[in-house]
Short mmCIF file of C-alpha atoms in Angstrom, two decimals:
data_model
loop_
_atom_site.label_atom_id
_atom_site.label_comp_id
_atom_site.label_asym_id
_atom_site.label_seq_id
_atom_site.Cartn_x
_atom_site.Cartn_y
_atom_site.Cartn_z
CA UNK I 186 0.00 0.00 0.00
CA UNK I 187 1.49 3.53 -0.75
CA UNK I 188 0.58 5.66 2.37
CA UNK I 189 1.44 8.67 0.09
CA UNK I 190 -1.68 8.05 -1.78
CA UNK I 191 -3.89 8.22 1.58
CA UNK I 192 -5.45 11.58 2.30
CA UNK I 193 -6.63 11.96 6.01
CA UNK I 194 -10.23 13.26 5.97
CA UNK I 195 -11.91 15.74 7.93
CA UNK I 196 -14.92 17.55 8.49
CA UNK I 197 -15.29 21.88 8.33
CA UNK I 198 -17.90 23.59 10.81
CA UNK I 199 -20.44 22.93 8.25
CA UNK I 200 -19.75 19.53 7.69
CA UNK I 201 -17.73 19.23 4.61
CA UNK I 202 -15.11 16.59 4.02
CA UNK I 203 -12.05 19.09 3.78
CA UNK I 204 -8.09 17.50 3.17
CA UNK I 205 -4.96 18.81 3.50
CA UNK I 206 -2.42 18.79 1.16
CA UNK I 207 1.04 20.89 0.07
CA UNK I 208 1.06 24.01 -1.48
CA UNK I 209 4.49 22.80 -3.61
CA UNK I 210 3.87 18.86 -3.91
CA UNK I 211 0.43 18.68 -3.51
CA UNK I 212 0.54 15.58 -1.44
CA UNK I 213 -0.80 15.05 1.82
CA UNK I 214 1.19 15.98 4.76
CA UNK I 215 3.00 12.98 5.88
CA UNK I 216 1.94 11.54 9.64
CA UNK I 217 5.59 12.18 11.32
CA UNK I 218 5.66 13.92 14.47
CA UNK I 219 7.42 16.87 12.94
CA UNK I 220 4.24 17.70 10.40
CA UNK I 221 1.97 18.32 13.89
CA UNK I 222 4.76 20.24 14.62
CA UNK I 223 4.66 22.57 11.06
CA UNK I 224 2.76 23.66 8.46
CA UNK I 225 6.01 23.12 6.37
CA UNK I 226 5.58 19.69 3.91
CA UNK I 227 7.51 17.24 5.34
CA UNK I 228 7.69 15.53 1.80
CA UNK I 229 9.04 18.56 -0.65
CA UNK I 230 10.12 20.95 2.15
CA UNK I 231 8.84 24.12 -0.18
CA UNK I 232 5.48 24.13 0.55
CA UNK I 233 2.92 24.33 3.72
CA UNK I 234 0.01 22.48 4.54
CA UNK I 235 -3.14 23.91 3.05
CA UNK I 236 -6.93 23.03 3.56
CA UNK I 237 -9.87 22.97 1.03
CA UNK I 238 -13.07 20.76 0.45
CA UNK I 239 -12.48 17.62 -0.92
CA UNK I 240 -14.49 17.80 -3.93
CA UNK I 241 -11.91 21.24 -4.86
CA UNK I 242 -8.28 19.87 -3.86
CA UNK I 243 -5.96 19.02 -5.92
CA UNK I 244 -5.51 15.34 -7.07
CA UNK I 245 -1.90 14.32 -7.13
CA UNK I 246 -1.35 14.99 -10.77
CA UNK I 247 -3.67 18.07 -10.84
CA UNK I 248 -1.16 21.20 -11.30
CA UNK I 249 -2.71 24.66 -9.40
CA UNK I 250 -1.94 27.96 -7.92
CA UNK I 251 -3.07 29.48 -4.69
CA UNK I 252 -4.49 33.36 -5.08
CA UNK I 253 -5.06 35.66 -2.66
CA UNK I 254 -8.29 38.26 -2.44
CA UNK I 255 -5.43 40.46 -3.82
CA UNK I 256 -5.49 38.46 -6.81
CA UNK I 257 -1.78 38.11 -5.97
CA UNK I 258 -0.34 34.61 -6.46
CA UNK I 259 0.46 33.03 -3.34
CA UNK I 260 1.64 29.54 -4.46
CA UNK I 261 2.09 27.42 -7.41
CA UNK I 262 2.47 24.20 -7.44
CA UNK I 263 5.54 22.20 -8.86
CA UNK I 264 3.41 20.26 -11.45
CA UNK I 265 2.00 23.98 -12.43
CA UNK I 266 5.65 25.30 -12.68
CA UNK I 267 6.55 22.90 -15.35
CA UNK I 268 2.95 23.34 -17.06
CA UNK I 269 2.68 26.73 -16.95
CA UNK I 270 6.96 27.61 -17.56
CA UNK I 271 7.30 29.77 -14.75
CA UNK I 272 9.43 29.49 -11.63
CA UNK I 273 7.25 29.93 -8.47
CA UNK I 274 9.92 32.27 -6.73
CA UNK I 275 9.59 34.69 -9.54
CA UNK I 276 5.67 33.60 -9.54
CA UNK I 277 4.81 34.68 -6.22
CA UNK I 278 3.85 38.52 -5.15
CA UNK I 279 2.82 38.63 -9.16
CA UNK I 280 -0.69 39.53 -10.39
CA UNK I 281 -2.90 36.14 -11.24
CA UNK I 282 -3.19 37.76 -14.83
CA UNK I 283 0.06 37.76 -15.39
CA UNK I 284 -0.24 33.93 -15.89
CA UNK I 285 -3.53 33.11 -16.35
CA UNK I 286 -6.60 34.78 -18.82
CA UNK I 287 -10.16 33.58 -19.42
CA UNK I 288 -10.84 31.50 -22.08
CA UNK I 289 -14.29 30.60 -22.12
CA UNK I 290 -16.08 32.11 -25.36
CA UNK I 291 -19.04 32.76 -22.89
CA UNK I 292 -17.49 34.82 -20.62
CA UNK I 293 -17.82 38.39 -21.47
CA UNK I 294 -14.54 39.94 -19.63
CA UNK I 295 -11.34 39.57 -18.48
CA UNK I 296 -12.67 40.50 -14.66
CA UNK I 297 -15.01 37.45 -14.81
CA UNK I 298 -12.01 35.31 -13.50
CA UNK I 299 -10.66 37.52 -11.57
CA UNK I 300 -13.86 38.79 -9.82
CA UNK I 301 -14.33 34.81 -9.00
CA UNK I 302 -10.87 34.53 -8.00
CA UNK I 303 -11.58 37.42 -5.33
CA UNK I 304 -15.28 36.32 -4.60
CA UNK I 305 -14.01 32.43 -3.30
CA UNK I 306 -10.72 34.00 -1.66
CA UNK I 307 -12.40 36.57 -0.16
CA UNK I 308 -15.06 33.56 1.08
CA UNK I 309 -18.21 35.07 -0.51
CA UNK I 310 -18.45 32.20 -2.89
CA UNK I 311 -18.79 28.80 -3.16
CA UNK I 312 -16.45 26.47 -5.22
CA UNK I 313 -16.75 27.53 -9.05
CA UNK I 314 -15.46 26.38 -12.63
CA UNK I 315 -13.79 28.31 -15.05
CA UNK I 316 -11.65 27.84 -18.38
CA UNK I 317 -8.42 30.02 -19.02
CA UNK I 318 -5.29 29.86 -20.84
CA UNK I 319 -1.95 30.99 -20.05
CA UNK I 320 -1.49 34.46 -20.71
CA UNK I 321 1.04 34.39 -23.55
CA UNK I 322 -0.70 31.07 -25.09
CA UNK I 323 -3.37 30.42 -27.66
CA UNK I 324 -5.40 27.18 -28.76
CA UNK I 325 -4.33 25.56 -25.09
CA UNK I 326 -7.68 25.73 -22.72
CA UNK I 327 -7.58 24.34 -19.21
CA UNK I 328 -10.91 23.76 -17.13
CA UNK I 329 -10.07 24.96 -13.88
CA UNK I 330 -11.58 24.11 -9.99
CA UNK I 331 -11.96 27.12 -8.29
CA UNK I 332 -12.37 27.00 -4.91
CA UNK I 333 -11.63 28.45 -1.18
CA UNK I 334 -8.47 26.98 0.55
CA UNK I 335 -6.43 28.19 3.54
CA UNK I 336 -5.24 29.02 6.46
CA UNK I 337 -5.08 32.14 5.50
CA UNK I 338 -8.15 32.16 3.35
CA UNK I 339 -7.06 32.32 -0.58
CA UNK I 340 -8.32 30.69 -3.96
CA UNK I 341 -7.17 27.39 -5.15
CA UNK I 342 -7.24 27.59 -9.12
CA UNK I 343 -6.58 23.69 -10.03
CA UNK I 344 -6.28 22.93 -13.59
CA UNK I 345 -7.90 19.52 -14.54
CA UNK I 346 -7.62 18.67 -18.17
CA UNK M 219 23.45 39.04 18.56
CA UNK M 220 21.21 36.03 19.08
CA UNK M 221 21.99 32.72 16.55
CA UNK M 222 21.33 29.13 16.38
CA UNK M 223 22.93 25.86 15.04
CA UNK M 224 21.44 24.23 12.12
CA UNK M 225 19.98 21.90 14.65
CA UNK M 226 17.53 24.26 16.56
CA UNK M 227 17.07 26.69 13.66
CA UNK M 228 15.57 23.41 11.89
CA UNK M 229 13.83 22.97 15.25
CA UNK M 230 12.48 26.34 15.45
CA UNK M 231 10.51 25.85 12.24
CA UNK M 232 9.78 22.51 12.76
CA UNK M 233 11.38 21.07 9.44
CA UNK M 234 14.55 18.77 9.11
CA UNK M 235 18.14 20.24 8.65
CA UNK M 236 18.31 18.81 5.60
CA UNK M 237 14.79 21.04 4.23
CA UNK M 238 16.52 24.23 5.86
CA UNK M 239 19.99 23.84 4.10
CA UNK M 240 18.01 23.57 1.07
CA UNK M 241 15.99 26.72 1.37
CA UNK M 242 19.62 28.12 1.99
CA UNK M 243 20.80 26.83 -1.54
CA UNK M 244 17.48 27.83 -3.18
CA UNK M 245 15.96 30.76 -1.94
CA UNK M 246 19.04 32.33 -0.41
CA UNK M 247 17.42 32.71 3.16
CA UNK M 248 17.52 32.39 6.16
CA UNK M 249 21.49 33.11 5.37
CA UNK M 250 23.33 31.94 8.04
CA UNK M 251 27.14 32.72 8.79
CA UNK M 252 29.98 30.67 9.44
CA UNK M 253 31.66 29.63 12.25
CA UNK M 254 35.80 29.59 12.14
CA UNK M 255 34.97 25.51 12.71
CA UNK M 256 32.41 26.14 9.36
CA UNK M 257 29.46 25.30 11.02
CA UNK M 258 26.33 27.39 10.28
CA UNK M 259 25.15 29.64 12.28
CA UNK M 260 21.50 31.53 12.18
CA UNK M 261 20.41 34.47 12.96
CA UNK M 262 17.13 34.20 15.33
CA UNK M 263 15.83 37.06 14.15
CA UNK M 264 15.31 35.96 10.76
CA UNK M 265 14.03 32.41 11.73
CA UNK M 266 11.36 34.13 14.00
CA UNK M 267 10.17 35.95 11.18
CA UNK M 268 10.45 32.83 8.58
CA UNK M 269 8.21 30.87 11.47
CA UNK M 270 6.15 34.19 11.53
CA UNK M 271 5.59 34.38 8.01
CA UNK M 272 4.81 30.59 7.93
CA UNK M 273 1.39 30.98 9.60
CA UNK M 274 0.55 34.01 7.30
CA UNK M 275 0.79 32.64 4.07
CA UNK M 276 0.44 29.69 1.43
CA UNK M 277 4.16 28.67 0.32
CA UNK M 278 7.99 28.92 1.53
CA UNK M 279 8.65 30.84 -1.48
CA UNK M 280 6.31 33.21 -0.47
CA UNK M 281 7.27 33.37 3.35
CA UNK M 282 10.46 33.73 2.70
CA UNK M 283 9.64 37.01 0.55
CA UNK M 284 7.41 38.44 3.14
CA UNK M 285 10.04 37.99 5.48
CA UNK M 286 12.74 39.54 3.33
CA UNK M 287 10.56 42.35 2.84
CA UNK M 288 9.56 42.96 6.60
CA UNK M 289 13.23 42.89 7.61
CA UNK M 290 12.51 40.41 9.53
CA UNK M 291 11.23 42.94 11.63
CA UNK M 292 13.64 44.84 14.28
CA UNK M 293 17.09 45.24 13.01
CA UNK M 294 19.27 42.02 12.97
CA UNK M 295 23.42 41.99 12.51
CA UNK M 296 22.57 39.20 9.48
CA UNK M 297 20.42 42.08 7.73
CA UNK M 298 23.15 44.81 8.18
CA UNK M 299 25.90 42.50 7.36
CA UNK M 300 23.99 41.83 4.16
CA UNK M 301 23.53 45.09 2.97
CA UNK M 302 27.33 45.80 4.05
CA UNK M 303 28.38 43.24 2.08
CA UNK M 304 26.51 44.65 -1.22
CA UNK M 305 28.35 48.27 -0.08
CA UNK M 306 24.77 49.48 0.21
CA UNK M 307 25.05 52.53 2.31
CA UNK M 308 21.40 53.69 2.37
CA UNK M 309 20.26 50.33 3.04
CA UNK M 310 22.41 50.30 6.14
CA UNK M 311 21.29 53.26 7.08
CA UNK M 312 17.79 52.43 6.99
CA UNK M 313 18.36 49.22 9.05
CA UNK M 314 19.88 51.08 11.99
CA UNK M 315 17.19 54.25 11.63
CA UNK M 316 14.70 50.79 12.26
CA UNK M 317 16.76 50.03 15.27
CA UNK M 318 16.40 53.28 16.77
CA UNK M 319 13.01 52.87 16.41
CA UNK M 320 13.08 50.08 18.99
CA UNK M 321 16.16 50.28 20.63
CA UNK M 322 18.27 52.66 22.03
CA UNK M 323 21.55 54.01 20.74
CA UNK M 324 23.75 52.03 22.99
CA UNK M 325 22.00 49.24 22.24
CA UNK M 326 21.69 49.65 18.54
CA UNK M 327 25.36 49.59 18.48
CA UNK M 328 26.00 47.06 20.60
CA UNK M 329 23.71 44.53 19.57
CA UNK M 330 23.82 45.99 15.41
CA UNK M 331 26.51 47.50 14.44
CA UNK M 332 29.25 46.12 15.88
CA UNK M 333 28.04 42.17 15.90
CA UNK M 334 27.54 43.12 12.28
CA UNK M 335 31.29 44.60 11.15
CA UNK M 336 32.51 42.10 13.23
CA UNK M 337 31.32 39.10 11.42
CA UNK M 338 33.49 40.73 7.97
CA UNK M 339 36.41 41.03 10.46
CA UNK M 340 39.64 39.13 8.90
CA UNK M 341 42.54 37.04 10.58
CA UNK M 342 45.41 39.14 12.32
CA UNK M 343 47.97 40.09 9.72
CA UNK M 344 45.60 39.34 6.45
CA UNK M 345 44.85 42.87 4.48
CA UNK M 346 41.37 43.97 5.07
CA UNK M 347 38.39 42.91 2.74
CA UNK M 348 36.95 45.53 0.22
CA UNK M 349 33.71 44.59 2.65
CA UNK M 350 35.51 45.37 5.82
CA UNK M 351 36.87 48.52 4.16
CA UNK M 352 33.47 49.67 3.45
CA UNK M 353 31.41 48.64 6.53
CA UNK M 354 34.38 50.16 8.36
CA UNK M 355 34.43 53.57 7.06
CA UNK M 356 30.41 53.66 6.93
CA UNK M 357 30.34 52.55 11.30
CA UNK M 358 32.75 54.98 11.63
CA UNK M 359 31.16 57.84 9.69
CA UNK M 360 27.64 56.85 11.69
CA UNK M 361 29.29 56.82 14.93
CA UNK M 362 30.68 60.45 14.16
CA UNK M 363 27.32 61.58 13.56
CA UNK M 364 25.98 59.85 16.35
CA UNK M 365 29.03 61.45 18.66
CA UNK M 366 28.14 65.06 17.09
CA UNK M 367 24.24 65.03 18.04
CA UNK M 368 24.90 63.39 21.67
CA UNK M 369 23.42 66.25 24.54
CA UNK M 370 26.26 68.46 26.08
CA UNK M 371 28.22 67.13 29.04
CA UNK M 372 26.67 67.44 32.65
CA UNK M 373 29.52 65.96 34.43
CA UNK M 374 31.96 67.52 35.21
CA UNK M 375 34.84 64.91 35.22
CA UNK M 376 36.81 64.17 31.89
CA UNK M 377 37.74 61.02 30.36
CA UNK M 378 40.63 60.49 28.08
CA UNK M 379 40.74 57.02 25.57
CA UNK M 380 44.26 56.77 23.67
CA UNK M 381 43.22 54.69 20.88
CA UNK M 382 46.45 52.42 19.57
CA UNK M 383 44.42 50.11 16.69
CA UNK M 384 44.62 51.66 13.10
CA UNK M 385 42.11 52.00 10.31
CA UNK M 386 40.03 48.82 9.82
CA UNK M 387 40.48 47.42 13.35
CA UNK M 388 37.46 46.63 14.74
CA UNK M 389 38.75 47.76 18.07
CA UNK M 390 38.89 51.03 16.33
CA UNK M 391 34.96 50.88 16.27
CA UNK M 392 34.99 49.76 20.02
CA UNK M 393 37.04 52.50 20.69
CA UNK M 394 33.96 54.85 18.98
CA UNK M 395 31.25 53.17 20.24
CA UNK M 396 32.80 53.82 24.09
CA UNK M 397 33.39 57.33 23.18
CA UNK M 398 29.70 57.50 22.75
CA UNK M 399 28.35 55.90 25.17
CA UNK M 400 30.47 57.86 27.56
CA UNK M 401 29.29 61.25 26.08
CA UNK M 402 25.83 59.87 25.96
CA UNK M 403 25.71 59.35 29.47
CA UNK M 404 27.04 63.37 29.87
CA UNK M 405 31.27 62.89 30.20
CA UNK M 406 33.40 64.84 28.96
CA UNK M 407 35.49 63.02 26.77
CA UNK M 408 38.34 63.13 23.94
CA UNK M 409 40.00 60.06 22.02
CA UNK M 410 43.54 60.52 20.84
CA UNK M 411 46.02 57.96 19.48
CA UNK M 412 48.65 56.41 21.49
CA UNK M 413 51.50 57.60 19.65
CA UNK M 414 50.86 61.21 20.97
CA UNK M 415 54.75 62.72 21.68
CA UNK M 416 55.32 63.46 25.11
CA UNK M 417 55.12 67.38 25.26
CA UNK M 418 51.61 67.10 23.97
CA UNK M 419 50.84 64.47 26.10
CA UNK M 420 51.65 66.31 28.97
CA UNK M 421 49.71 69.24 27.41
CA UNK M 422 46.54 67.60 26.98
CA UNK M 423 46.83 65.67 30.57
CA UNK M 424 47.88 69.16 32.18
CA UNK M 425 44.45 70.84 29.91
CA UNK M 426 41.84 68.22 30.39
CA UNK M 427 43.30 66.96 33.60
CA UNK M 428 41.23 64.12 32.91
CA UNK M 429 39.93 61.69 35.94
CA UNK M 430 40.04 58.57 34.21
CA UNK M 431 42.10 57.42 31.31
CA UNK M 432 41.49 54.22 28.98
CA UNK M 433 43.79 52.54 27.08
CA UNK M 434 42.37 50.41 24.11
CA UNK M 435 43.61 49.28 20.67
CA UNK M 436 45.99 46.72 20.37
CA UNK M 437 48.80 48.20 18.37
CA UNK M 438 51.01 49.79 20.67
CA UNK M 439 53.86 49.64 22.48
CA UNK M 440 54.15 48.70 25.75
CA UNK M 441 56.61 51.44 26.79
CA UNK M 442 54.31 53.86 24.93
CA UNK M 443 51.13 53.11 26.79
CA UNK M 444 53.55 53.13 30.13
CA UNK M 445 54.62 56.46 28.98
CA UNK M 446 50.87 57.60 28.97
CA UNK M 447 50.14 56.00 32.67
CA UNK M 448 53.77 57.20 33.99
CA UNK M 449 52.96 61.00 32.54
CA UNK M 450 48.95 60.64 33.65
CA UNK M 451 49.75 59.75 37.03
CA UNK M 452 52.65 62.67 37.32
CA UNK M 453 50.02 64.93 36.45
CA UNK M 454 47.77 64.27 39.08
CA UNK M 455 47.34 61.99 42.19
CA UNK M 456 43.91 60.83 41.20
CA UNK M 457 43.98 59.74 37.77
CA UNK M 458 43.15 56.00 37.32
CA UNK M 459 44.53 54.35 34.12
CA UNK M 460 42.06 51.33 32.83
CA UNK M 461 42.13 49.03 29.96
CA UNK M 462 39.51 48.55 27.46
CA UNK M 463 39.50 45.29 25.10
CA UNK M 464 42.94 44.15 25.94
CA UNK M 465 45.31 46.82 24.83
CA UNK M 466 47.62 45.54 27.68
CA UNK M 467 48.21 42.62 28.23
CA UNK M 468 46.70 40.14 31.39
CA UNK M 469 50.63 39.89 32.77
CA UNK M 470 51.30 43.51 31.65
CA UNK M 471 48.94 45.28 34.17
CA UNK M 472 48.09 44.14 37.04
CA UNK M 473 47.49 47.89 38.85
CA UNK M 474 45.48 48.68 35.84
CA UNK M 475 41.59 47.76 36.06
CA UNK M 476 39.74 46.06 33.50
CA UNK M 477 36.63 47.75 31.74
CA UNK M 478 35.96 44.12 29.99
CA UNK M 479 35.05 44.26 25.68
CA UNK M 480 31.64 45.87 25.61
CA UNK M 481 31.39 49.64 25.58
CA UNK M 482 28.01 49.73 27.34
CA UNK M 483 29.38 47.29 30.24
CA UNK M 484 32.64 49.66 30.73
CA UNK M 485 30.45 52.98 30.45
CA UNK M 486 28.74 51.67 33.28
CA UNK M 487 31.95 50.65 35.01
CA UNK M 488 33.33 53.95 34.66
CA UNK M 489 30.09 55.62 35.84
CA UNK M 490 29.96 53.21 38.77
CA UNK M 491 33.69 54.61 39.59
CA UNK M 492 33.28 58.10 39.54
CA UNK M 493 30.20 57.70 41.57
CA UNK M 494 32.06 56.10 43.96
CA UNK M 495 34.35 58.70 43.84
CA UNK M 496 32.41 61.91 44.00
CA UNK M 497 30.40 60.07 47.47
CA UNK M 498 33.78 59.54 48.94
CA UNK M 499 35.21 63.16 47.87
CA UNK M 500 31.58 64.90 49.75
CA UNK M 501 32.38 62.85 52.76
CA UNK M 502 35.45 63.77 53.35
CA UNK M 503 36.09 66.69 55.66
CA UNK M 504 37.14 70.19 54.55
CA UNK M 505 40.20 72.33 56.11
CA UNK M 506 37.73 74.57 57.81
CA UNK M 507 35.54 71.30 59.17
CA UNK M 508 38.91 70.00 60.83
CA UNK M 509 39.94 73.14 62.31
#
């Protein structure tokens, strides 16, 4: 059995399944004595422990980036790195935009993603879809998970297929 | 300046050695320095605000920037030393104006500045660094400034420091730092070198007629610093000759006292003697009180 691939499960204040996984790795924390001790991953050592609903974290292949109600990026992940070209130390502090733009053909604005992106990390809405692109790319369309994640509060943007 | 071993910084932040020497080779913080054995050594003001920043935000790469950009905070040595190193003058600046902010003076020297120059300090005999150069000239210019807006003396006893290190000694910034600390706390004082000739030696003693005189810098003499104390204590009956930071020798001195190696602890040494001093002068009688 690969104990990497088990994801503890808990329950939020209003009853949702929530996991925790790594900001960098996206793994769940491993169960040594030093992760109760730190929010640091004791796997990768780059990122800290995060929590969002179940049905909105990351699976273990899924790349994504944490956003702030700033629309600042906060994290990205290492499978997101290598997907999206960009190196999170340069990432982070950076507008959202700089990486990511809308690319759904229904969606009338640029600020549709980014109002989202502030609604869920800002906590006034529930988990959401979206499709975008990276910024400097054409004819490549991800569907994105967009949901709240934390401590602190932020957006997790995870890019499924 | 407070620091840790790899060991309890690790601790601290509740990762393995191993994840914290990596952030070191990736992110270029926390930067520790090196002991003369090579071991690392951390500052614990910049772990407190790494662990800080951890509960604040979503990724290392991004507590480690807010931490940067905080500064960690009060002014550390490891943040001075840093900008010293990139010969970043307004940077240093800035980090000691942030220490006066929440320390005093003395203390912004002792527990800044100086842990801070020291660290670039080089082996006896090896030429100074361009670093050392730099951070030395820029403590020295601060402490000048520092010297020039210090209140007017309310005492009204003088001290004299002959100063024997030369430029880029970090006793040299000792030297300084004691100078204002002592004018701080409302002496009187002057520094000269050690190498002074003997007529104006005896002029300045026979001006000044200074109560105490200190003796620091490593450089000189022997007979020249016995030259000071023989012509000091021909000038007057009271003058007490102390060392600061070794400039004589342990088996060199024994009727000299010992102010120790930090300029706060021998300002309050000196204070504490010419307390003692001015109670024992008020108690004792006058000519008229005998007769």
């Amino acid at each position: 059995m690969r104990l990497r691939a088990v994801r503890s499960v808990d329950y939020d204040d209003r009853g949702l399944e929530v996991v925790s996984f790594c900001g960098h790795c996206g793994l769940a924390p491993a169960a040594t004595a030093q992760a109760t001790k730190s929010r640091v991953c004791g796997r990768c050592g780059l990122g800290l422990v995060l929590r969002a609903a179940s049905d909105v974290a990351p699976a273990r292949h899924e790349p994504f980036l944490v956003v702030d109600a700033t629309l600042s990026v906060c994290a990205v992940s290492a499978r997101a790195e290598a997907l999206l070209g960009i190196d999170e130390t340069a990432a982070v502090n950076k507008h959202v935009a700089d990486f990511l733009v809308p690319a759904d053909a229904n969606a009338p604005s640029a600020a549709n993603l980014l109002a989202l992106l502030a609604e869920v990390a800002s906590g006034a809405s529930g988990p959401r879809t979206a499709v975008v692109r990276p910024r400097q790319e054409f004819g490549v369309r991800f569907r994105a998970r967009v949901g709240a994640c934390g401590p602190p509060q932020a957006a997790l943007l995870v890019l499924t297929s | 300046m407070s620091v840790l071993r790899t060991h309890a910084a690790a601790a601290m932040l509740g990762v393995s050695p191993n994840t914290l020497r990596s952030w070191e080779r990736r992110f270029g913080y926390p930067t520790p320095r090196r002991t003369a054995g090579g071991h690392r050594q951390f500052d614990l003001g910049e772990v407190e605000a790494l662990r800080q920043a951890f509960e604040e935000t979503h990724n290392v790469s991004s507590a480690i920037s807010m931490a940067r950009e905080r500064g960690c905070g009060p002014s550390s040595p490891a943040r001075l030393r840093s900008a010293l190193r990139r010969f970043d003058e307004i940077e240093s600046d800035r980090i000691l104006e942030e220490s006066l902010a929440v320390r005093s003076v003395e203390r912004t020297v002792e527990e800044v500045l100086l842990p801070a120059v020291d660290t670039l300090d080089v082996a006896d005999g090896e030429p100074p660094t361009a670093e050392l150069g730099f951070a030395w000239r820029w403590a020295t210019g601060w402490l000048a400034a520092a010297k020039r807006i210090a209140p007017a003396a309310t005492r009204p006893e003088s001290v004299l420091i002959f100063d024997a290190s030369v430029p880029c000694d970090i006793d040299a910034l000792h030297a300084q730092a004691l100078e204002l600390c002592l004018r701080r706390a409302g002496m009187r004082t002057l520094m000269l070198t050690a190498e002074l000739d003997s007529s104006r030696l005896a002029h300045v003693l026979r001006t000044l007629n200074p109560r105490l005189v200190v003796l620091t810098g490593r450089r000189a003499w022997l007979d020249a610093l016995a030259r000071i104390a023989y012509q000091a204590r021909r000038n007057s009956d009271f003058v007490e000759i102390m060392d600061f930071r070794g400039a004589l020798s342990e088996s060199d001195a024994s009727a000299v006292a010992r102010l120790g190696t930090s300029a706060v602890g021998a300002r309050d040494l000196l204070l504490a003697r010419l307390n003692a001093y001015e109670s024992a002068a008020r108690r004792r009688p006058t000519l008229a009180q005998i007769s």
